[in-house]
CSV table of C-alpha atoms in Angstrom, one decimal:
chain,number,residue,atom,x,y,z
P,1,MET,CA,-27.0,202.4,75.8
P,2,SER,CA,-27.3,199.7,78.4
P,3,ARG,CA,-30.6,198.2,79.6
P,4,ARG,CA,-30.1,199.8,83.0
P,5,MET,CA,-29.7,203.3,81.3
P,6,MET,CA,-32.8,202.6,79.2
P,7,VAL,CA,-34.9,201.7,82.3
P,8,ALA,CA,-33.6,204.8,84.1
P,9,ALA,CA,-34.6,207.0,81.2
P,10,VAL,CA,-38.1,205.6,81.2
P,11,LEU,CA,-38.5,206.0,84.9
P,12,SER,CA,-37.2,209.5,84.8
P,13,ALA,CA,-39.6,210.5,82.0
P,14,VAL,CA,-42.6,209.0,83.9
P,15,ALA,CA,-41.5,210.7,87.1
P,16,LEU,CA,-41.2,214.1,85.4
P,17,ALA,CA,-44.5,213.7,83.6
P,18,VAL,CA,-46.2,212.9,87.0
P,19,ALA,CA,-44.4,215.7,88.7
P,20,VAL,CA,-45.3,218.3,86.1
P,21,THR,CA,-48.9,217.3,86.0
P,22,ALA,CA,-49.3,217.2,89.7
P,23,SER,CA,-47.5,220.6,90.2
P,24,VAL,CA,-49.4,222.7,87.6
P,25,GLU,CA,-51.1,225.6,89.3
P,26,TRP,CA,-54.1,226.0,87.0
P,27,ARG,CA,-55.3,229.2,88.6
P,28,MET,CA,-51.9,230.8,87.8
P,29,CYS,CA,-51.9,229.8,84.2
P,30,ARG,CA,-55.5,229.3,83.3
P,31,THR,CA,-55.4,232.0,80.6
P,32,THR,CA,-52.2,230.8,78.9
P,33,PHE,CA,-52.1,227.0,79.4
P,34,GLY,CA,-54.7,224.3,79.4
P,35,PRO,CA,-55.1,220.5,79.7
P,36,THR,CA,-54.8,220.0,75.9
P,37,GLU,CA,-51.6,221.9,75.7
P,38,LEU,CA,-50.2,220.0,78.8
P,39,ALA,CA,-51.0,216.7,77.0
P,40,LEU,CA,-49.2,217.9,73.9
P,41,PHE,CA,-46.3,219.2,75.9
P,42,LEU,CA,-45.7,215.9,77.7
P,43,THR,CA,-46.2,213.9,74.5
P,44,VAL,CA,-43.3,215.8,72.8
P,45,GLY,CA,-41.0,214.9,75.7
P,46,GLY,CA,-42.2,211.3,75.5
P,47,VAL,CA,-41.5,211.2,71.8
P,48,PHE,CA,-38.0,212.4,72.3
P,49,VAL,CA,-37.3,209.9,75.0
P,50,ALA,CA,-38.8,207.0,73.1
P,51,ALA,CA,-36.8,207.9,70.0
P,52,GLY,CA,-33.7,208.1,72.1
P,53,LEU,CA,-34.3,204.6,73.4
P,54,VAL,CA,-34.8,203.3,69.9
P,55,ALA,CA,-31.6,205.1,68.7
P,56,GLY,CA,-29.6,203.8,71.7
P,57,ARG,CA,-30.7,200.3,71.0
P,58,HIS,CA,-29.7,200.3,67.3
P,59,ARG,CA,-26.7,202.8,67.7
P,60,PRO,CA,-25.0,201.9,71.0
P,61,ALA,CA,-21.6,203.1,69.8
P,62,ASP,CA,-22.5,206.9,69.5
P,63,THR,CA,-24.3,209.7,71.3
P,64,LEU,CA,-27.5,210.1,69.2
P,65,GLY,CA,-29.7,208.1,71.6
P,66,HIS,CA,-28.3,209.8,74.7
P,67,LEU,CA,-28.8,213.3,73.1
P,68,LEU,CA,-32.5,212.5,72.3
P,69,VAL,CA,-33.2,211.2,75.8
P,70,ALA,CA,-31.5,214.3,77.4
P,71,ALA,CA,-33.4,216.7,75.1
P,72,GLY,CA,-36.7,215.0,76.1
P,73,LEU,CA,-36.0,215.0,79.8
P,74,LEU,CA,-34.9,218.7,79.7
P,75,TRP,CA,-38.0,219.6,77.7
P,76,MET,CA,-40.3,218.0,80.3
P,77,THR,CA,-38.4,219.6,83.2
P,78,LYS,CA,-39.2,223.1,81.9
P,79,GLY,CA,-42.8,222.3,82.6
P,80,LEU,CA,-42.1,222.7,86.3
P,81,ARG,CA,-42.3,226.5,85.8
P,82,LEU,CA,-46.1,226.1,85.8
P,83,SER,CA,-45.9,225.3,89.5
P,84,SER,CA,-46.6,227.8,92.3
P,85,ILE,CA,-43.9,226.2,94.4
P,86,PRO,CA,-40.8,228.4,94.3
P,87,VAL,CA,-38.2,225.6,94.1
P,88,LEU,CA,-40.0,223.9,91.2
P,89,PHE,CA,-40.8,227.1,89.4
P,90,THR,CA,-37.2,228.3,89.6
P,91,THR,CA,-35.8,224.9,88.5
P,92,GLY,CA,-38.2,224.8,85.5
P,93,ALA,CA,-37.4,228.4,84.6
P,94,VAL,CA,-33.7,228.0,84.7
P,95,LEU,CA,-33.8,224.9,82.5
P,96,THR,CA,-36.4,226.3,80.1
P,97,ASN,CA,-34.0,226.6,77.1
P,98,MET,CA,-31.4,223.9,78.0
P,99,TYR,CA,-32.9,221.4,75.6
P,100,ILE,CA,-31.9,223.8,72.7
P,101,PRO,CA,-28.1,223.3,72.9
P,102,VAL,CA,-28.7,219.5,73.1
P,103,LEU,CA,-30.6,219.8,69.8
P,104,ILE,CA,-27.8,221.9,68.3
P,105,GLN,CA,-25.3,219.1,69.3
P,106,LEU,CA,-27.7,216.6,67.8
P,107,VAL,CA,-27.8,218.5,64.5
P,108,PHE,CA,-24.0,219.0,64.4
P,109,SER,CA,-23.2,215.3,65.1
P,110,PHE,CA,-25.9,213.7,62.8
P,111,PRO,CA,-25.6,211.4,61.0
P,112,TRP,CA,-22.2,210.3,62.4
P,113,GLY,CA,-23.2,210.4,66.1
P,114,ARG,CA,-20.0,212.4,67.0
P,115,LEU,CA,-18.3,215.7,66.4
P,116,HIS,CA,-15.3,215.8,64.1
P,117,HIS,CA,-13.6,219.2,64.9
P,118,ARG,CA,-12.3,220.9,68.0
P,119,TRP,CA,-14.1,224.2,67.1
P,120,GLU,CA,-17.4,222.4,67.1
P,121,ARG,CA,-16.9,221.3,70.7
P,122,ARG,CA,-15.9,224.8,71.7
P,123,PHE,CA,-18.9,226.3,69.9
P,124,LEU,CA,-21.2,223.8,71.6
P,125,GLY,CA,-19.6,224.5,75.0
P,126,GLY,CA,-20.4,228.2,74.4
P,127,CYS,CA,-24.0,227.4,73.5
P,128,TYR,CA,-24.5,225.4,76.7
P,129,ALA,CA,-23.0,228.3,78.7
P,130,TYR,CA,-25.1,230.9,76.9
P,131,TYR,CA,-28.4,229.2,77.4
P,132,ALA,CA,-27.7,228.5,81.1
P,133,VAL,CA,-26.3,231.9,81.9
P,134,SER,CA,-28.8,234.0,79.9
P,135,VAL,CA,-31.9,232.7,81.8
P,136,VAL,CA,-30.2,233.1,85.2
P,137,PHE,CA,-29.3,236.7,84.6
P,138,GLU,CA,-32.7,237.6,83.3
P,139,LEU,CA,-34.4,236.0,86.3
P,140,ALA,CA,-32.2,238.0,88.6
P,141,PHE,CA,-34.0,241.2,87.5
P,142,LEU,CA,-37.5,239.9,86.9
P,143,ASP,CA,-40.3,239.8,89.4
P,144,THR,CA,-42.8,237.4,87.8
P,145,ARG,CA,-45.7,239.3,89.4
P,146,ARG,CA,-45.0,242.1,87.0
P,147,VAL,CA,-45.6,239.7,84.1
P,148,ASP,CA,-48.6,238.0,85.6
P,149,SER,CA,-50.4,239.3,88.7
P,150,THR,CA,-51.6,235.8,89.6
P,151,HIS,CA,-48.0,234.7,90.5
P,152,PRO,CA,-47.5,234.5,94.3
P,153,PRO,CA,-44.7,236.7,95.9
P,154,GLY,CA,-41.3,235.0,96.2
P,155,LEU,CA,-41.9,232.6,93.3
P,156,ASN,CA,-38.6,233.5,91.6
P,157,LEU,CA,-35.8,232.4,94.0
P,158,LEU,CA,-33.1,234.0,91.8
P,159,LEU,CA,-34.6,237.5,92.0
P,160,VAL,CA,-32.1,240.1,93.2
P,161,ARG,CA,-34.2,243.2,92.4
P,162,ASP,CA,-37.0,243.9,90.0
P,163,ASP,CA,-35.5,246.2,87.4
P,164,PRO,CA,-37.4,246.5,84.1
P,165,THR,CA,-34.7,248.6,82.5
P,166,VAL,CA,-31.9,246.1,83.2
P,167,PHE,CA,-34.1,243.2,82.3
P,168,ALA,CA,-35.0,244.7,78.9
P,169,ALA,CA,-31.3,245.5,78.2
P,170,MET,CA,-30.4,241.9,79.0
P,171,GLN,CA,-33.1,240.6,76.7
P,172,ILE,CA,-31.6,242.7,73.8
P,173,VAL,CA,-28.0,241.5,74.5
P,174,PHE,CA,-28.9,237.8,74.9
P,175,GLY,CA,-31.3,238.1,71.9
P,176,VAL,CA,-28.4,239.2,69.7
P,177,GLY,CA,-26.3,236.3,71.1
P,178,GLY,CA,-29.1,233.9,70.2
P,179,MET,CA,-29.3,235.3,66.6
P,180,ALA,CA,-25.5,234.9,66.3
P,181,ILE,CA,-25.7,231.3,67.3
P,182,GLY,CA,-28.5,230.8,64.8
P,183,LEU,CA,-26.5,232.4,62.0
P,184,VAL,CA,-23.4,230.2,62.8
P,185,LEU,CA,-25.6,227.1,62.8
P,186,ILE,CA,-27.2,228.0,59.5
P,187,GLY,CA,-23.8,228.8,57.9
P,188,VAL,CA,-22.3,225.5,59.0
P,189,LEU,CA,-25.3,223.5,57.7
P,190,LEU,CA,-25.3,225.3,54.4
P,191,ALA,CA,-21.5,224.7,54.0
P,192,ARG,CA,-21.9,221.0,54.8
P,193,TRP,CA,-24.8,220.8,52.3
P,194,ARG,CA,-22.8,222.4,49.5
P,195,SER,CA,-19.7,220.2,50.1
P,196,GLY,CA,-21.6,217.0,51.0
P,197,THR,CA,-22.4,214.2,48.6
P,198,ARG,CA,-25.8,213.0,47.7
P,199,ALA,CA,-25.6,210.3,50.3
P,200,TYR,CA,-24.9,212.9,53.0
P,201,ARG,CA,-27.8,215.1,51.8
P,202,ALA,CA,-30.2,212.2,51.8
P,203,ALA,CA,-29.2,211.3,55.4
P,204,VAL,CA,-29.6,214.7,56.9
P,205,ALA,CA,-32.4,216.2,54.8
P,206,PRO,CA,-35.3,214.8,57.0
P,207,LEU,CA,-33.7,216.2,60.2
P,208,TRP,CA,-33.0,219.6,58.8
P,209,VAL,CA,-36.5,219.9,57.5
P,210,ALA,CA,-37.9,219.0,60.9
P,211,ALA,CA,-35.5,221.4,62.6
P,212,LEU,CA,-36.6,224.2,60.3
P,213,LEU,CA,-40.3,223.5,60.9
P,214,GLY,CA,-39.7,223.4,64.6
P,215,THR,CA,-37.8,226.7,64.6
P,216,ALA,CA,-40.5,228.4,62.4
P,217,ALA,CA,-43.2,227.2,64.7
P,218,THR,CA,-41.4,228.4,67.8
P,219,ALA,CA,-40.7,231.8,66.2
P,220,TRP,CA,-44.4,232.0,65.4
P,221,THR,CA,-45.4,232.0,69.1
P,222,PRO,CA,-44.6,235.7,69.8
P,223,LEU,CA,-45.9,236.8,66.4
P,224,ALA,CA,-49.2,235.1,66.9
P,225,SER,CA,-49.8,237.0,70.1
P,226,VAL,CA,-49.6,240.2,68.1
P,227,TRP,CA,-51.1,239.3,64.8
P,228,VAL,CA,-53.7,236.7,65.7
P,229,HIS,CA,-56.5,237.3,68.2
P,230,GLY,CA,-59.4,235.2,69.4
P,231,PRO,CA,-59.8,231.4,69.2
P,232,GLN,CA,-57.5,231.2,66.3
P,233,GLN,CA,-54.5,232.2,68.4
P,234,ALA,CA,-55.0,229.2,70.8
P,235,TRP,CA,-54.8,226.5,68.1
P,236,THR,CA,-52.0,228.2,66.1
P,237,LEU,CA,-49.8,228.3,69.2
P,238,LEU,CA,-50.3,224.6,69.6
P,239,LEU,CA,-48.6,224.0,66.2
P,240,ARG,CA,-45.1,224.2,67.9
P,241,TYR,CA,-45.6,220.9,69.7
P,242,PRO,CA,-46.2,218.6,66.7
P,243,SER,CA,-43.5,220.4,64.7
P,244,THR,CA,-41.0,219.9,67.6
P,245,ALA,CA,-41.9,216.2,67.8
P,246,LEU,CA,-40.9,215.8,64.2
P,247,ILE,CA,-37.2,216.2,65.1
P,248,PRO,CA,-36.8,212.9,66.9
P,249,LEU,CA,-39.0,211.2,64.4
P,250,ALA,CA,-36.7,212.5,61.6
P,251,VAL,CA,-33.8,210.9,63.4
P,252,LEU,CA,-35.6,207.6,63.5
P,253,VAL,CA,-36.3,207.9,59.7
P,254,GLY,CA,-32.6,208.1,59.2
P,255,LEU,CA,-31.9,205.1,61.3
P,256,TRP,CA,-34.6,203.1,59.5
P,257,ARG,CA,-32.9,204.0,56.2
P,258,TYR,CA,-29.7,202.4,57.4
P,259,ARG,CA,-31.5,199.3,58.6
P,260,VAL,CA,-32.9,198.9,55.1
P,261,THR,CA,-29.4,199.4,53.7
P,262,ARG,CA,-28.0,196.7,55.9
P,263,ALA,CA,-30.6,194.3,54.5
P,264,ALA,CA,-29.5,195.3,51.0
P,265,VAL,CA,-25.8,194.7,51.9
P,266,ARG,CA,-26.6,191.2,53.2
P,267,ASN,CA,-28.2,190.4,49.8
P,268,LEU,CA,-25.2,191.9,48.1
P,269,SER,CA,-22.9,189.6,50.1
P,270,ILE,CA,-24.9,186.6,48.8
P,271,ASP,CA,-24.6,187.9,45.3
P,272,LEU,CA,-20.9,188.5,45.6
P,273,GLY,CA,-20.4,185.0,46.9
P,274,ALA,CA,-22.4,183.4,44.1
P,275,ALA,CA,-21.1,185.4,41.1
P,276,PRO,CA,-17.6,186.4,39.8
P,277,PHE,CA,-16.3,189.9,40.5
P,278,GLY,CA,-17.2,192.2,37.7
P,279,ALA,CA,-17.8,195.9,36.9
P,280,GLY,CA,-21.3,195.7,38.2
P,281,VAL,CA,-20.1,195.1,41.8
P,282,VAL,CA,-19.2,198.8,42.3
P,283,ASP,CA,-22.7,199.8,41.0
P,284,ALA,CA,-24.2,197.2,43.4
P,285,LEU,CA,-22.2,198.7,46.3
P,286,ARG,CA,-23.3,202.2,45.5
P,287,GLU,CA,-26.9,201.1,45.3
P,288,ALA,CA,-26.7,199.2,48.6
P,289,LEU,CA,-25.0,202.0,50.5
P,290,ARG,CA,-27.0,204.7,48.6
P,291,ASP,CA,-23.7,206.5,47.9
P,292,PRO,CA,-23.3,207.2,44.2
P,293,GLY,CA,-19.8,208.5,44.8
P,294,LEU,CA,-18.5,205.3,46.2
P,295,VAL,CA,-15.3,204.0,44.5
P,296,LEU,CA,-13.2,200.8,44.9
P,297,TRP,CA,-9.5,201.0,44.5
P,298,SER,CA,-7.0,198.2,44.2
P,299,TYR,CA,-3.6,198.1,46.0
P,300,SER,CA,-0.7,198.0,43.6
P,301,ARG,CA,2.6,196.6,44.8
P,302,ALA,CA,4.4,198.2,41.8
P,303,TYR,CA,3.3,201.7,42.9
P,304,ASP,CA,3.2,200.8,46.6
P,305,GLY,CA,-0.2,202.5,46.7
P,306,TYR,CA,-3.8,202.5,45.4
P,307,VAL,CA,-5.0,202.7,41.9
P,308,ASP,CA,-8.4,203.0,40.4
P,309,ALA,CA,-10.0,200.9,37.7
P,310,GLN,CA,-8.1,202.8,35.0
P,311,GLY,CA,-4.8,202.2,36.7
P,312,ARG,CA,-4.3,205.8,37.9
P,313,ARG,CA,-2.7,206.3,41.3
P,314,GLN,CA,-5.0,207.5,44.1
P,315,VAL,CA,-4.5,208.9,47.6
P,316,LEU,CA,-6.7,208.0,50.6
P,317,PRO,CA,-8.9,210.9,51.8
P,318,ARG,CA,-7.5,213.1,54.5
P,319,ARG,CA,-9.1,213.9,57.9
P,320,ASN,CA,-11.2,216.9,56.8
P,321,ASP,CA,-12.3,215.3,53.5
P,322,PRO,CA,-16.0,214.7,53.2
P,323,ARG,CA,-15.1,211.1,52.3
P,324,GLU,CA,-13.6,208.3,54.3
P,325,ALA,CA,-11.9,205.1,53.4
P,326,THR,CA,-11.7,201.6,54.8
P,327,THR,CA,-8.9,199.2,53.7
P,328,LEU,CA,-9.7,195.8,52.3
P,329,ILE,CA,-7.6,192.9,53.6
P,330,HIS,CA,-7.9,189.3,52.5
P,331,ASP,CA,-5.9,186.4,54.0
P,332,GLY,CA,-3.7,189.0,55.8
P,333,VAL,CA,-2.8,190.8,52.6
P,334,LEU,CA,-3.8,194.4,51.7
P,335,ILE,CA,-5.7,194.2,48.5
P,336,GLY,CA,-7.6,197.5,48.2
P,337,ALA,CA,-9.6,200.3,49.7
P,338,LEU,CA,-13.3,201.3,49.6
P,339,VAL,CA,-13.9,205.1,49.6
P,340,TYR,CA,-17.3,206.3,50.6
P,341,ASP,CA,-19.2,209.3,52.0
P,342,LYS,CA,-18.8,210.0,55.7
P,343,ALA,CA,-22.6,209.7,56.1
P,344,VAL,CA,-22.1,206.0,55.7
P,345,SER,CA,-19.4,205.8,58.5
P,346,ASP,CA,-22.0,206.1,61.3
P,347,GLN,CA,-22.8,202.4,60.8
P,348,PRO,CA,-19.8,200.3,61.8
P,349,ARG,CA,-21.7,197.0,61.4
P,350,LEU,CA,-22.8,198.0,57.9
P,351,LEU,CA,-19.3,198.8,56.9
P,352,ALA,CA,-18.0,195.6,58.4
P,353,GLU,CA,-20.4,193.6,56.3
P,354,VAL,CA,-19.4,195.6,53.2
P,355,ARG,CA,-15.7,195.3,53.9
P,356,THR,CA,-16.0,191.5,54.4
P,357,ALA,CA,-18.1,190.9,51.3
P,358,THR,CA,-15.9,193.2,49.1
P,359,SER,CA,-12.6,191.8,50.4
P,360,ARG,CA,-13.8,188.3,49.7
P,361,ALA,CA,-14.9,189.1,46.2
P,362,LEU,CA,-11.8,191.2,45.4
P,363,GLY,CA,-9.6,188.5,46.9
P,364,ALA,CA,-11.3,185.8,44.8
P,365,ARG,CA,-10.7,187.9,41.7
P,366,ARG,CA,-7.0,188.4,42.5
P,367,ARG,CA,-6.6,184.7,43.1
P,368,ASP,CA,-8.3,183.9,39.8
P,369,ASP,CA,-6.0,186.4,38.1
P,370,VAL,CA,-2.9,184.8,39.6
P,371,LEU,CA,-4.1,181.3,38.6
P,372,GLY,CA,-4.8,182.5,35.1
P,373,GLN,CA,-1.3,184.0,34.8
P,374,ARG,CA,0.2,180.7,35.9
P,375,ARG,CA,-1.9,178.7,33.4
P,376,ARG,CA,-0.8,181.0,30.6
P,377,GLY,CA,2.8,180.7,31.7
P,378,VAL,CA,2.6,176.9,31.8
P,379,SER,CA,0.9,176.9,28.4
P,380,ALA,CA,3.6,179.2,26.9
P,381,ARG,CA,6.4,176.9,28.2
P,382,GLY,CA,4.6,173.9,26.8
P,383,ASN,CA,4.3,175.5,23.4
P,384,ARG,CA,8.1,176.1,23.3
């Protein structure tokens, strides 16, 4: 994320906050929305944008920062539906749910910062279309004065005709679609959790917990209006704002985790340079990368392939494997491969440091082995 884009994101967030605050028609929403809720609402959008700027600064090579900023701006834009100006109200109403597919893409691409499969792109394309079309079709058959008599006439510019029957049917249809999207999302996350390693689970657990809390708080909103009455209803409805703000904060926790890991890798590089290559190196790599499944293979010219510490032949992970590999080259010669969890691959600088340190250490060990063989050979000839 360039500095120009970061400045544009900040200016856009400030402009949206001012526009939403200035356009709120308090007489129209005095019974459902207050100054405290407005402050919490804008704070959530600001947290998303701020987290996106931090992510974009530390992760310029992927989309995590852009997605967080987009989600924050779309979240703030939906506040325009509190206006009594038809253009602003309609814009805010149409974009009410558009931050949701952005969050779905964020969850799908975290922690790598990108999507890996074509079906994921198609599914997300369907999510964007669903959340855009569903609101438009519902607004076409909803006169907002039927929901709230304080709304002025002509507030909904997309109104074709007020038809409660058609509107109710569409709500059922689109509600089923939303449930299907939710089931697919849950199924994918559960499958990834079962097949993922401990490193992957450690990386995504904070975000998933935050997403579940945000979803639960959002689902509580319609239930609270039925089950809770009086002053308790007001503050329980406010819970959805801090729970939603946990999502970008969970992303930052993951980024902070990798910053700490980079520091550990730098220390590991010093240790590898000061000590001979031994069995403890792999354990040190696992601890530094927080990947207990990490393995180090050597390249065997005899087998024209990779072998593990026991000399057994190994094959590099394939595209759909939960693990990835990076080759180790020293002085232009292929000497081995480092196999690790995909959750580590979202940090190219981190992997570069690990690859450099490990290649240097492995190359030094191979050089020592060659020198040792030569000395033994010279000694054997001398004895003869």
